[in-house]
Amino acid sequence: MEPFIGVIGGSGLYEIDGLKDATWQTVETPWGAPSDAILTGTLNGTRMAFLPRHGRGHIHTPSTVPYRANIDALKRLGVTDVVSVSACGSFREDMAPGDFVIVDQFIDRTFAREKSFFGQGCVAHVSVAHPTCPRLGEAALTAARAEGITVHDGGTYLAMEGPQFSSLAESRMYREVWGCDVIGMTNMPEAKLAREAELCYASVAMITDYDSWHPAHGEVDVTDIIRTLTGNATKARNMIARLPALLSGGRAPCDHGCDRALEYAILTGPDHRDPDLVARLDAVAGRVLT
């Protein structure tokens, strides 16, 4: 199998440079419309798909992003590996604005989003003990280092609902009590849904600010964030351009089992499954439901 790399672009990242035969495709899903059309093409001979998480023009809030439709659409196109790029705040002095973090853990504090493709009539439980793919994360790390980006290998991402930024008390709790490294609003339930869809998933968090805990920086200022986002977006595009060389060639089954996450996850017996829900799961779980 050849890899098909899907990139979900966050705030500030709305395109990929250098795609050959680039086409914006509208993909219909049983979970509604994705955030936007999906840009597909090839980059250095490798198939690529790009989906702007907030839509071009940034029309979706973190809470209204259609996460299920986005992941379903990428899976439906044949994507095998998803690299999520998103803006975040930092809880660590040494993780400074402009740095990147290859996230490997999450604490999910979101509450207003649908978090699973499964439900009544077809129950499934996947493991997200290790919610990102180490192989894919390593490729993103290598690509970032090759671009001269200051990048941190590993970090815990606190996913908040938003759209408001943290209070000072919350920021201090996440940093000092919970031991989080960065904070953002969009990687959950995205990472959980990617696991349910048996997609390898890596999270690249681009730091824009120090949240509100840092005594020398005060509260989060959107003007400062936008300024940092512009520089981060350029670095992210350059990093993405290096991924095909690192991931091209025959793609073996994932060493970490991401592509087999549903193997023993579905608990509802075939005779008791809701046929309407099963039909909606055709792209996400068709491998184990047919």
GROMACS .gro file of C-alpha atoms in nm:
model
  290
    1MET     CA    1   0.000   0.000   0.000
    2GLU     CA    2   0.121   0.348  -0.086
    3PRO     CA    3   0.073   0.620   0.178
    4PHE     CA    4  -0.189   0.888   0.129
    5ILE     CA    5  -0.109   1.174   0.366
    6GLY     CA    6  -0.391   1.391   0.497
    7VAL     CA    7  -0.310   1.725   0.659
    8ILE     CA    8  -0.564   1.904   0.876
    9GLY     CA    9  -0.461   2.268   0.891
   10GLY     CA   10  -0.542   2.481   1.191
   11SER     CA   11  -0.548   2.855   1.251
   12GLY     CA   12  -0.322   3.032   1.003
   13LEU     CA   13  -0.269   2.730   0.775
   14TYR     CA   14  -0.515   2.723   0.487
   15GLU     CA   15  -0.316   2.567   0.201
   16ILE     CA   16  -0.022   2.346   0.105
   17ASP     CA   17   0.242   2.476  -0.133
   18GLY     CA   18   0.366   2.283  -0.434
   19LEU     CA   19   0.084   2.032  -0.488
   20LYS     CA   20   0.080   1.891  -0.841
   21ASP     CA   21  -0.260   1.850  -1.010
   22ALA     CA   22  -0.418   2.028  -0.714
   23THR     CA   23  -0.799   2.006  -0.705
   24TRP     CA   24  -1.052   2.111  -0.444
   25GLN     CA   25  -1.293   1.820  -0.397
   26THR     CA   26  -1.632   1.830  -0.230
   27VAL     CA   27  -1.680   1.514  -0.023
   28GLU     CA   28  -2.022   1.412   0.108
   29THR     CA   29  -2.039   1.216   0.432
   30PRO     CA   30  -2.321   1.062   0.640
   31TRP     CA   31  -2.211   1.294   0.922
   32GLY     CA   32  -2.278   1.614   0.732
   33ALA     CA   33  -2.048   1.842   0.537
   34PRO     CA   34  -1.679   1.868   0.629
   35SER     CA   35  -1.531   2.204   0.724
   36ASP     CA   36  -1.455   2.277   0.360
   37ALA     CA   37  -1.374   2.110   0.031
   38ILE     CA   38  -1.054   1.905   0.044
   39LEU     CA   39  -0.750   1.999  -0.162
   40THR     CA   40  -0.597   1.688  -0.319
   41GLY     CA   41  -0.293   1.634  -0.538
   42THR     CA   42   0.056   1.490  -0.525
   43LEU     CA   43   0.367   1.626  -0.360
   44ASN     CA   44   0.696   1.476  -0.472
   45GLY     CA   45   0.507   1.175  -0.603
   46THR     CA   46   0.306   1.111  -0.285
   47ARG     CA   47  -0.071   1.158  -0.268
   48MET     CA   48  -0.173   1.438  -0.036
   49ALA     CA   49  -0.501   1.579   0.094
   50PHE     CA   50  -0.541   1.908   0.277
   51LEU     CA   51  -0.845   2.006   0.484
   52PRO     CA   52  -0.865   2.351   0.648
   53ARG     CA   53  -1.011   2.267   0.989
   54HIS     CA   54  -1.189   2.600   1.034
   55GLY     CA   55  -1.274   2.638   0.664
   56ARG     CA   56  -1.124   2.892   0.431
   57GLY     CA   57  -1.197   3.232   0.581
   58HIS     CA   58  -1.200   3.075   0.930
   59ILE     CA   59  -1.575   3.029   0.960
   60HIS     CA   60  -1.590   2.750   1.220
   61THR     CA   61  -1.534   2.797   1.592
   62PRO     CA   62  -1.354   2.515   1.775
   63SER     CA   63  -1.693   2.389   1.893
   64THR     CA   64  -1.863   2.396   1.552
   65VAL     CA   65  -1.589   2.221   1.354
   66PRO     CA   66  -1.760   1.910   1.208
   67TYR     CA   67  -1.498   1.669   1.342
   68ARG     CA   68  -1.679   1.348   1.247
   69ALA     CA   69  -1.743   1.466   0.892
   70ASN     CA   70  -1.379   1.575   0.855
   71ILE     CA   71  -1.234   1.242   0.960
   72ASP     CA   72  -1.491   1.042   0.763
   73ALA     CA   73  -1.419   1.249   0.450
   74LEU     CA   74  -1.044   1.187   0.474
   75LYS     CA   75  -1.099   0.815   0.531
   76ARG     CA   76  -1.349   0.804   0.244
   77LEU     CA   77  -1.086   0.954   0.010
   78GLY     CA   78  -0.841   0.679   0.107
   79VAL     CA   79  -0.615   0.875   0.341
   80THR     CA   80  -0.391   0.650   0.552
   81ASP     CA   81  -0.202   0.900   0.768
   82VAL     CA   82  -0.334   1.222   0.924
   83VAL     CA   83  -0.105   1.503   1.038
   84SER     CA   84  -0.289   1.760   1.245
   85VAL     CA   85  -0.139   2.109   1.261
   86SER     CA   86  -0.286   2.350   1.515
   87ALA     CA   87  -0.214   2.662   1.715
   88CYS     CA   88  -0.171   2.634   2.089
   89GLY     CA   89  -0.061   2.813   2.404
   90SER     CA   90   0.231   2.701   2.618
   91PHE     CA   91   0.258   2.622   2.989
   92ARG     CA   92   0.636   2.578   2.977
   93GLU     CA   93   0.902   2.851   2.977
   94ASP     CA   94   1.119   2.644   2.741
   95MET     CA   95   0.831   2.588   2.498
   96ALA     CA   96   0.827   2.938   2.356
   97PRO     CA   97   0.608   3.113   2.100
   98GLY     CA   98   0.726   3.003   1.756
   99ASP     CA   99   0.827   2.655   1.877
  100PHE     CA  100   0.651   2.337   1.763
  101VAL     CA  101   0.553   2.044   1.986
  102ILE     CA  102   0.493   1.688   1.867
  103VAL     CA  103   0.205   1.609   2.102
  104ASP     CA  104   0.178   1.254   2.235
  105GLN     CA  105  -0.085   1.285   2.511
  106PHE     CA  106  -0.413   1.467   2.565
  107ILE     CA  107  -0.643   1.568   2.847
  108ASP     CA  108  -0.988   1.623   2.700
  109ARG     CA  109  -1.190   1.898   2.868
  110THR     CA  110  -1.429   1.957   2.578
  111PHE     CA  111  -1.799   1.898   2.640
  112ALA     CA  112  -2.006   2.035   2.349
  113ARG     CA  113  -1.894   1.800   2.071
  114GLU     CA  114  -1.985   1.459   1.936
  115LYS     CA  115  -1.691   1.239   2.031
  116SER     CA  116  -1.760   0.907   1.862
  117PHE     CA  117  -1.885   0.759   1.538
  118PHE     CA  118  -2.041   0.478   1.739
  119GLY     CA  119  -2.345   0.480   1.967
  120GLN     CA  120  -2.671   0.308   2.047
  121GLY     CA  121  -2.713   0.019   1.805
  122CYS     CA  122  -2.342  -0.027   1.743
  123VAL     CA  123  -2.126   0.012   2.051
  124ALA     CA  124  -1.746   0.023   2.026
  125HIS     CA  125  -1.462   0.104   2.265
  126VAL     CA  126  -1.117   0.183   2.124
  127SER     CA  127  -0.805   0.246   2.327
  128VAL     CA  128  -0.660   0.595   2.329
  129ALA     CA  129  -0.401   0.521   2.596
  130HIS     CA  130  -0.148   0.629   2.334
  131PRO     CA  131  -0.361   0.857   2.114
  132THR     CA  132  -0.100   0.947   1.852
  133CYS     CA  133   0.106   0.732   1.616
  134PRO     CA  134   0.476   0.725   1.715
  135ARG     CA  135   0.585   0.644   1.359
  136LEU     CA  136   0.398   0.940   1.213
  137GLY     CA  137   0.504   1.168   1.499
  138GLU     CA  138   0.867   1.074   1.436
  139ALA     CA  139   0.831   1.172   1.071
  140ALA     CA  140   0.686   1.511   1.168
  141LEU     CA  141   0.967   1.559   1.422
  142THR     CA  142   1.234   1.477   1.163
  143ALA     CA  143   1.074   1.710   0.907
  144ALA     CA  144   1.056   1.997   1.156
  145ARG     CA  145   1.418   1.954   1.262
  146ALA     CA  146   1.528   1.946   0.899
  147GLU     CA  147   1.362   2.285   0.857
  148GLY     CA  148   1.553   2.426   1.153
  149ILE     CA  149   1.235   2.462   1.359
  150THR     CA  150   1.271   2.448   1.736
  151VAL     CA  151   1.059   2.141   1.804
  152HIS     CA  152   0.989   1.950   2.124
  153ASP     CA  153   0.952   1.573   2.113
  154GLY     CA  154   0.645   1.491   2.321
  155GLY     CA  155   0.402   1.692   2.528
  156THR     CA  156   0.059   1.680   2.690
  157TYR     CA  157  -0.210   1.890   2.522
  158LEU     CA  158  -0.501   2.020   2.730
  159ALA     CA  159  -0.804   2.040   2.500
  160MET     CA  160  -1.045   2.308   2.623
  161GLU     CA  161  -1.388   2.389   2.481
  162GLY     CA  162  -1.334   2.758   2.411
  163PRO     CA  163  -1.387   2.984   2.233
  164GLN     CA  164  -1.271   3.200   2.523
  165PHE     CA  165  -0.914   3.165   2.645
  166SER     CA  166  -0.836   3.036   2.996
  167SER     CA  167  -0.880   3.229   3.316
  168LEU     CA  168  -0.561   3.283   3.515
  169ALA     CA  169  -0.678   3.027   3.774
  170GLU     CA  170  -0.744   2.766   3.504
  171SER     CA  171  -0.411   2.832   3.338
  172ARG     CA  172  -0.226   2.786   3.666
  173MET     CA  173  -0.418   2.465   3.744
  174TYR     CA  174  -0.346   2.310   3.404
  175ARG     CA  175   0.021   2.400   3.437
  176GLU     CA  176   0.102   2.345   3.804
  177VAL     CA  177  -0.147   2.079   3.916
  178TRP     CA  178  -0.221   1.879   3.604
  179GLY     CA  179   0.126   1.905   3.450
  180CYS     CA  180   0.010   1.994   3.098
  181ASP     CA  181   0.253   2.135   2.844
  182VAL     CA  182   0.033   2.309   2.589
  183ILE     CA  183  -0.331   2.411   2.553
  184GLY     CA  184  -0.556   2.425   2.250
  185MET     CA  185  -0.917   2.391   2.140
  186THR     CA  186  -0.925   2.156   1.840
  187ASN     CA  187  -0.732   1.829   1.880
  188MET     CA  188  -1.021   1.667   2.065
  189PRO     CA  189  -1.228   1.481   1.964
  190GLU     CA  190  -1.028   1.479   1.640
  191ALA     CA  191  -0.763   1.239   1.773
  192LYS     CA  192  -1.025   1.003   1.918
  193LEU     CA  193  -1.219   0.995   1.593
  194ALA     CA  194  -0.904   0.928   1.391
  195ARG     CA  195  -0.837   0.627   1.613
  196GLU     CA  196  -1.193   0.500   1.562
  197ALA     CA  197  -1.142   0.540   1.187
  198GLU     CA  198  -0.819   0.335   1.210
  199LEU     CA  199  -0.608   0.624   1.084
  200CYS     CA  200  -0.254   0.693   1.200
  201TYR     CA  201  -0.265   1.040   1.359
  202ALA     CA  202   0.008   1.284   1.460
  203SER     CA  203  -0.040   1.622   1.625
  204VAL     CA  204   0.193   1.914   1.557
  205ALA     CA  205   0.114   2.201   1.794
  206MET     CA  206   0.245   2.543   1.693
  207ILE     CA  207   0.295   2.765   1.997
  208THR     CA  208   0.163   3.120   1.968
  209ASP     CA  209   0.162   3.240   2.329
  210TYR     CA  210   0.215   3.156   2.697
  211ASP     CA  211  -0.156   3.138   2.779
  212SER     CA  212  -0.224   3.359   3.085
  213TRP     CA  213  -0.001   3.202   3.353
  214HIS     CA  214   0.324   3.376   3.254
  215PRO     CA  215   0.385   3.682   3.475
  216ALA     CA  216   0.589   3.862   3.209
  217HIS     CA  217   0.336   3.815   2.930
  218GLY     CA  218  -0.003   3.872   3.091
  219GLU     CA  219  -0.328   3.772   2.925
  220VAL     CA  220  -0.351   3.625   2.576
  221ASP     CA  221  -0.362   3.896   2.307
  222VAL     CA  222  -0.512   3.796   1.972
  223THR     CA  223  -0.298   4.053   1.787
  224ASP     CA  224   0.019   3.888   1.916
  225ILE     CA  225  -0.119   3.544   1.830
  226ILE     CA  226  -0.191   3.642   1.469
  227ARG     CA  227   0.160   3.782   1.432
  228THR     CA  228   0.313   3.455   1.553
  229LEU     CA  229   0.067   3.249   1.348
  230THR     CA  230   0.195   3.403   1.027
  231GLY     CA  231   0.550   3.288   1.093
  232ASN     CA  232   0.436   2.948   1.218
  233ALA     CA  233   0.226   2.887   0.906
  234THR     CA  234   0.528   2.937   0.682
  235LYS     CA  235   0.733   2.694   0.890
  236ALA     CA  236   0.446   2.443   0.890
  237ARG     CA  237   0.416   2.449   0.510
  238ASN     CA  238   0.789   2.387   0.478
  239MET     CA  239   0.769   2.101   0.730
  240ILE     CA  240   0.478   1.942   0.543
  241ALA     CA  241   0.672   1.957   0.217
  242ARG     CA  242   0.932   1.723   0.370
  243LEU     CA  243   0.683   1.455   0.476
  244PRO     CA  244   0.651   1.270   0.141
  245ALA     CA  245   1.022   1.187   0.134
  246LEU     CA  246   0.997   1.047   0.488
  247LEU     CA  247   0.677   0.849   0.435
  248SER     CA  248   0.693   0.744   0.071
  249GLY     CA  249   0.741   0.388  -0.046
  250GLY     CA  250   0.545   0.079   0.043
  251ARG     CA  251   0.345   0.130   0.361
  252ALA     CA  252   0.345  -0.172   0.593
  253PRO     CA  253   0.078  -0.226   0.858
  254CYS     CA  254   0.126   0.020   1.144
  255ASP     CA  255   0.366  -0.117   1.406
  256HIS     CA  256   0.150   0.043   1.675
  257GLY     CA  257  -0.182  -0.098   1.555
  258CYS     CA  258  -0.348   0.232   1.462
  259ASP     CA  259  -0.485   0.076   1.144
  260ARG     CA  260  -0.634  -0.214   1.340
  261ALA     CA  261  -0.788  -0.023   1.630
  262LEU     CA  262  -1.136  -0.169   1.570
  263GLU     CA  263  -1.018  -0.529   1.558
  264TYR     CA  264  -1.180  -0.620   1.892
  265ALA     CA  265  -1.356  -0.292   1.972
  266ILE     CA  266  -1.714  -0.354   1.857
  267LEU     CA  267  -1.929  -0.514   2.126
  268THR     CA  268  -2.272  -0.517   1.964
  269GLY     CA  269  -2.346  -0.849   1.799
  270PRO     CA  270  -2.429  -0.854   1.425
  271ASP     CA  271  -2.794  -0.945   1.489
  272HIS     CA  272  -2.843  -0.648   1.721
  273ARG     CA  273  -2.675  -0.372   1.521
  274ASP     CA  274  -2.875  -0.074   1.401
  275PRO     CA  275  -2.864  -0.101   1.019
  276ASP     CA  276  -2.891   0.276   0.974
  277LEU     CA  277  -2.588   0.338   1.197
  278VAL     CA  278  -2.395   0.056   1.033
  279ALA     CA  279  -2.464   0.216   0.694
  280ARG     CA  280  -2.322   0.547   0.820
  281LEU     CA  281  -2.008   0.364   0.933
  282ASP     CA  282  -1.927   0.233   0.585
  283ALA     CA  283  -1.606   0.433   0.542
  284VAL     CA  284  -1.495   0.445   0.905
  285ALA     CA  285  -1.556   0.084   1.005
  286GLY     CA  286  -1.647  -0.103   0.690
  287ARG     CA  287  -1.339  -0.322   0.729
  288VAL     CA  288  -1.479  -0.488   1.042
  289LEU     CA  289  -1.853  -0.454   0.978
  290THR     CA  290  -1.874  -0.623   0.639
   0.00000   0.00000   0.00000
